PDB file of C-alpha atoms in Angstrom:
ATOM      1  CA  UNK A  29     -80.844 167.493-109.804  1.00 70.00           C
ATOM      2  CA  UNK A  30     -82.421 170.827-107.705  1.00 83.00           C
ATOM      3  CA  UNK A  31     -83.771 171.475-111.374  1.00 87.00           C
ATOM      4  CA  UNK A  32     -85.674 168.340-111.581  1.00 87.00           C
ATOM      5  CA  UNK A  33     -84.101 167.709-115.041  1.00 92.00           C
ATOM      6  CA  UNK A  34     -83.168 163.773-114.248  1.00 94.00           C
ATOM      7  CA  UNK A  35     -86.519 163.184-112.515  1.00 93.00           C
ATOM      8  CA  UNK A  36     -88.457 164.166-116.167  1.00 95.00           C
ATOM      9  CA  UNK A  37     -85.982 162.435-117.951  1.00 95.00           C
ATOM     10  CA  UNK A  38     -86.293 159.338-116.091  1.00 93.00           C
ATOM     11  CA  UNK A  39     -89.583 159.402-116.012  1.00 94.00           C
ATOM     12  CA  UNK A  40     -89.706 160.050-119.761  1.00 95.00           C
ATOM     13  CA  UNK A  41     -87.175 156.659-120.418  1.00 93.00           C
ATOM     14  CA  UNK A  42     -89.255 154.435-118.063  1.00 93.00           C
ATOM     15  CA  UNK A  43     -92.435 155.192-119.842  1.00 94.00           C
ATOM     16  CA  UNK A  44     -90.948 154.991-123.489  1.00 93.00           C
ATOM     17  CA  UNK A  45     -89.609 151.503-122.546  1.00 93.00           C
ATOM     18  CA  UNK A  46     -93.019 150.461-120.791  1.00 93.00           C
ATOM     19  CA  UNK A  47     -94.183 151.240-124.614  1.00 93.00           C
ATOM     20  CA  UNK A  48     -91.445 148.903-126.000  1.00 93.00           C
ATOM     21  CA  UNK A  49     -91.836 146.147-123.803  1.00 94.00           C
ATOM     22  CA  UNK A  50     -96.030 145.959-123.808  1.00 94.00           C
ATOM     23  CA  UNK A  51     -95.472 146.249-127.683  1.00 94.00           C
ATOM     24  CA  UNK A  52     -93.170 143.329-127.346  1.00 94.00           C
ATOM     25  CA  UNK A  53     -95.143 141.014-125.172  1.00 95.00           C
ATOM     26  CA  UNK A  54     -98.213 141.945-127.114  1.00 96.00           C
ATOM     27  CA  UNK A  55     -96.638 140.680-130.418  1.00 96.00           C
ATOM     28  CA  UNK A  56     -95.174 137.295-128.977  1.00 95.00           C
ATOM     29  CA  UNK A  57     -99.204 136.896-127.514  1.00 96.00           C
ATOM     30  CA  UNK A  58    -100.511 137.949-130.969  1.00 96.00           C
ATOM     31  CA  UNK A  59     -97.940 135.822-133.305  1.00 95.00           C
ATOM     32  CA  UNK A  60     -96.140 133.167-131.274  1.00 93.00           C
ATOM     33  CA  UNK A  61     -98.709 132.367-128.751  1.00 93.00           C
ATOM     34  CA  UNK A  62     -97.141 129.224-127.972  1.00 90.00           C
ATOM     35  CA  UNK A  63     -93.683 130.852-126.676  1.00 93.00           C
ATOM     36  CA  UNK A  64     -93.763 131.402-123.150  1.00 94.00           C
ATOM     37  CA  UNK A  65     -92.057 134.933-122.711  1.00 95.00           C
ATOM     38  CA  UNK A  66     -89.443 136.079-119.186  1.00 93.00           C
ATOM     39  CA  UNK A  67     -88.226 138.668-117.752  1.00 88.00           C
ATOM     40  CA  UNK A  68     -90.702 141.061-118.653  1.00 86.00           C
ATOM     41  CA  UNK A  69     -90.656 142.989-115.116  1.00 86.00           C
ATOM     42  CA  UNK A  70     -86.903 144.525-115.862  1.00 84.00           C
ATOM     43  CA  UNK A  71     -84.565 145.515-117.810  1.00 86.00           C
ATOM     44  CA  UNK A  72     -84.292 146.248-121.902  1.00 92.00           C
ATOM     45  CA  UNK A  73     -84.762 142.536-123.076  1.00 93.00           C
ATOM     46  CA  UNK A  74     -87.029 139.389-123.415  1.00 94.00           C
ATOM     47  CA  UNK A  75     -86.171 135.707-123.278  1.00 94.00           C
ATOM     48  CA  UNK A  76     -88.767 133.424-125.212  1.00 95.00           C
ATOM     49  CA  UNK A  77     -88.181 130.147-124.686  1.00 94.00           C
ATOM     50  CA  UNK A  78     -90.560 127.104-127.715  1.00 90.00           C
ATOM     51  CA  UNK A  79     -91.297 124.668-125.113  1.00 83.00           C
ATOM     52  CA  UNK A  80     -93.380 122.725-127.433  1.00 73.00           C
ATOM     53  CA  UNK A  81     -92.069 123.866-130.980  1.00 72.00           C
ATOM     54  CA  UNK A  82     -90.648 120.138-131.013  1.00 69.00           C
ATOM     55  CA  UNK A  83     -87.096 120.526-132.925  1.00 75.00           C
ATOM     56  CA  UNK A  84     -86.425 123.727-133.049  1.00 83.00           C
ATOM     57  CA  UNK A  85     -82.951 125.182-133.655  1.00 91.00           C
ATOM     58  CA  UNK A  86     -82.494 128.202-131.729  1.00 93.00           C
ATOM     59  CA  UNK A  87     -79.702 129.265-133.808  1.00 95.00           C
ATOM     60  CA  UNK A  88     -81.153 128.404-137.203  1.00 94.00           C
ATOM     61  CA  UNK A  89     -83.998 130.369-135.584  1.00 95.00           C
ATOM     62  CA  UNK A  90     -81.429 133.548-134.963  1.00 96.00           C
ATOM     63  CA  UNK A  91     -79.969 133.135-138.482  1.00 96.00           C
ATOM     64  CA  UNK A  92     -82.658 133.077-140.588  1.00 95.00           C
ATOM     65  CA  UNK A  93     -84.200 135.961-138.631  1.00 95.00           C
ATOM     66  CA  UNK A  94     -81.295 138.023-139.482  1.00 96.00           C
ATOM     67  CA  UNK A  95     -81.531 137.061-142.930  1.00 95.00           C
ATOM     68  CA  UNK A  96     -85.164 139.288-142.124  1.00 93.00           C
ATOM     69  CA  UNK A  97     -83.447 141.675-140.706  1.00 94.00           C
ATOM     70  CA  UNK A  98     -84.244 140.942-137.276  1.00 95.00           C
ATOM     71  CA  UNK A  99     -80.810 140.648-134.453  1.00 95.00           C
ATOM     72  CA  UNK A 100     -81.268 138.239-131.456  1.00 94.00           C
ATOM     73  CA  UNK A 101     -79.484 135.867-129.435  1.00 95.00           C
ATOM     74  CA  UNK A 102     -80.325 132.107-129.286  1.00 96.00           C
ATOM     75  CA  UNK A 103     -80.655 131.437-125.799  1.00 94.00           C
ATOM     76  CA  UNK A 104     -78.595 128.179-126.426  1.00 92.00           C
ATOM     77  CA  UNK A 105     -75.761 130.687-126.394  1.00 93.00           C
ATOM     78  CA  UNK A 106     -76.193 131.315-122.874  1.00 89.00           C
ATOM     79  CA  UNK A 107     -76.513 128.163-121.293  1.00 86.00           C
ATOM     80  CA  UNK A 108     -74.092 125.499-120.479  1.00 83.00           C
ATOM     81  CA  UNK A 109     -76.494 121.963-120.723  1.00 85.00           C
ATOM     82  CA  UNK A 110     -78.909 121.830-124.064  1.00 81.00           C
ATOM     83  CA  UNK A 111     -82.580 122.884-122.308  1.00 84.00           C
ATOM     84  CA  UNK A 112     -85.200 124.484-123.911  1.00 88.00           C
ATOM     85  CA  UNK A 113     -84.601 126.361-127.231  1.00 91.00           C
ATOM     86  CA  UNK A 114     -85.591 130.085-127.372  1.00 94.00           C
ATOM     87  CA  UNK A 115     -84.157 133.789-128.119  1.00 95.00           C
ATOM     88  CA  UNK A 116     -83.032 136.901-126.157  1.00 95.00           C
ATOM     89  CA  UNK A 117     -84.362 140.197-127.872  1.00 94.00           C
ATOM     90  CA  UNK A 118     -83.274 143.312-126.656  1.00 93.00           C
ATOM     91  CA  UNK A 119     -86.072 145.947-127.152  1.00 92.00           C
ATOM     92  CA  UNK A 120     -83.788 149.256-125.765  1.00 90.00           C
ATOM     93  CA  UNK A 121     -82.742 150.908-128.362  1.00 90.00           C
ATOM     94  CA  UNK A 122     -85.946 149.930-130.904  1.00 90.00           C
ATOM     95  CA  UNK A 123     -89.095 151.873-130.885  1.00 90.00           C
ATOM     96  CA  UNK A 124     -92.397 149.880-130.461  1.00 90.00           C
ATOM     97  CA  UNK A 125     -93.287 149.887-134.084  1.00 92.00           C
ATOM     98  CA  UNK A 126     -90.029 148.337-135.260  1.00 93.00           C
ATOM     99  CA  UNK A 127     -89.939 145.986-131.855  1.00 93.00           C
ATOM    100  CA  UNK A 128     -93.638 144.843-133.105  1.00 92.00           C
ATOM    101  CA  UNK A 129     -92.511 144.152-137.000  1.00 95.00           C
ATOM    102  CA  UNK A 130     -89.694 142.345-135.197  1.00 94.00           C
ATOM    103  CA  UNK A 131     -91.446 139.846-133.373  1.00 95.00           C
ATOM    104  CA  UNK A 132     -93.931 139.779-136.450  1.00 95.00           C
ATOM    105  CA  UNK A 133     -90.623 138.884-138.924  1.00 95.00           C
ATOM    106  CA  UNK A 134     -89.435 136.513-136.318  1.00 95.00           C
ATOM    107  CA  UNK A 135     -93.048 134.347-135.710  1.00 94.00           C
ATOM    108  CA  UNK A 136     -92.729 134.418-139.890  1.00 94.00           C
ATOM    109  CA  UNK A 137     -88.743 133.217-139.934  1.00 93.00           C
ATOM    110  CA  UNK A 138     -90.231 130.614-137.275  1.00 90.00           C
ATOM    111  CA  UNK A 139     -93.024 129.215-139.508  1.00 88.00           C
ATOM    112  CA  UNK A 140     -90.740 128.900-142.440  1.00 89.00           C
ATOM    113  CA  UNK A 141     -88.157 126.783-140.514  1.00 86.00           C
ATOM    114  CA  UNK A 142     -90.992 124.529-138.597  1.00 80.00           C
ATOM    115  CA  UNK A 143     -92.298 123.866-142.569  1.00 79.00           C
ATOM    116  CA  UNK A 144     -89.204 123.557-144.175  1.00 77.00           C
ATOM    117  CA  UNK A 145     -88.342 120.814-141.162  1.00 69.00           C
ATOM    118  CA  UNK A 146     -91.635 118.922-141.677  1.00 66.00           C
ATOM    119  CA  UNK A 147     -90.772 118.741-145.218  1.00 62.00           C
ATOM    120  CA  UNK A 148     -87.893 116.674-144.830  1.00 59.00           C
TER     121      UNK A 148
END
């Protein structure tokens, strides 16, 4: 600590993960303006909740964005009562780049379930 070794490397991690989570904010603004994203201020993940993505399947959502490659948690998961549908993405251990093509996957994996829902 005298050396000032865990000072630079803090300083170093909160700025890197500044990058990740303006990269991921960013994206949801850019390609799922209508999700309203939380918990921006802390920590190493996002909620995004579809308030008015009517019918939406948080876990078909999850699914099929695996099947793109992209790993998130439907927030259904983590509630008791059925409320709003939406995802947790953890952004920690992704660099911006990937945590932007992410979100961009994800807004994709959402369009192709909201038209593959209005076709039936």
């Amino acid at each position: 600590m005298r050396s000032g070794e865990l000072e630079r490397h803090l300083r170093l991690a909160r700025a890197r993960y500044r990058r990740r989570r303006d990269a991921a904010v960013a994206a949801f603004a850019r390609e799922l303006p209508r999700a309203r994203v939380h918990g921006a201020a802390a920590g190493l993940h996002l909620t995004a909740t579809f308030d008015d993505i009517p019918g939406l399947d948080d876990v078909a959502l999850a699914r099929a964005a695996l099947n793109h490659g992209v790993a998130l948690h439907p927030l259904s998961w983590h509630r008791l009562r059925p409320e709003t549908p939406g995802v947790v993405l953890g952004y920690g251990a992704t660099g911006a780049r990937r945590v932007d093509e992410g979100i961009s996957r994800l807004a994709l994996t959402a369009r192709q379930l909201r038209s593959a829902s209005a076709g039936r």
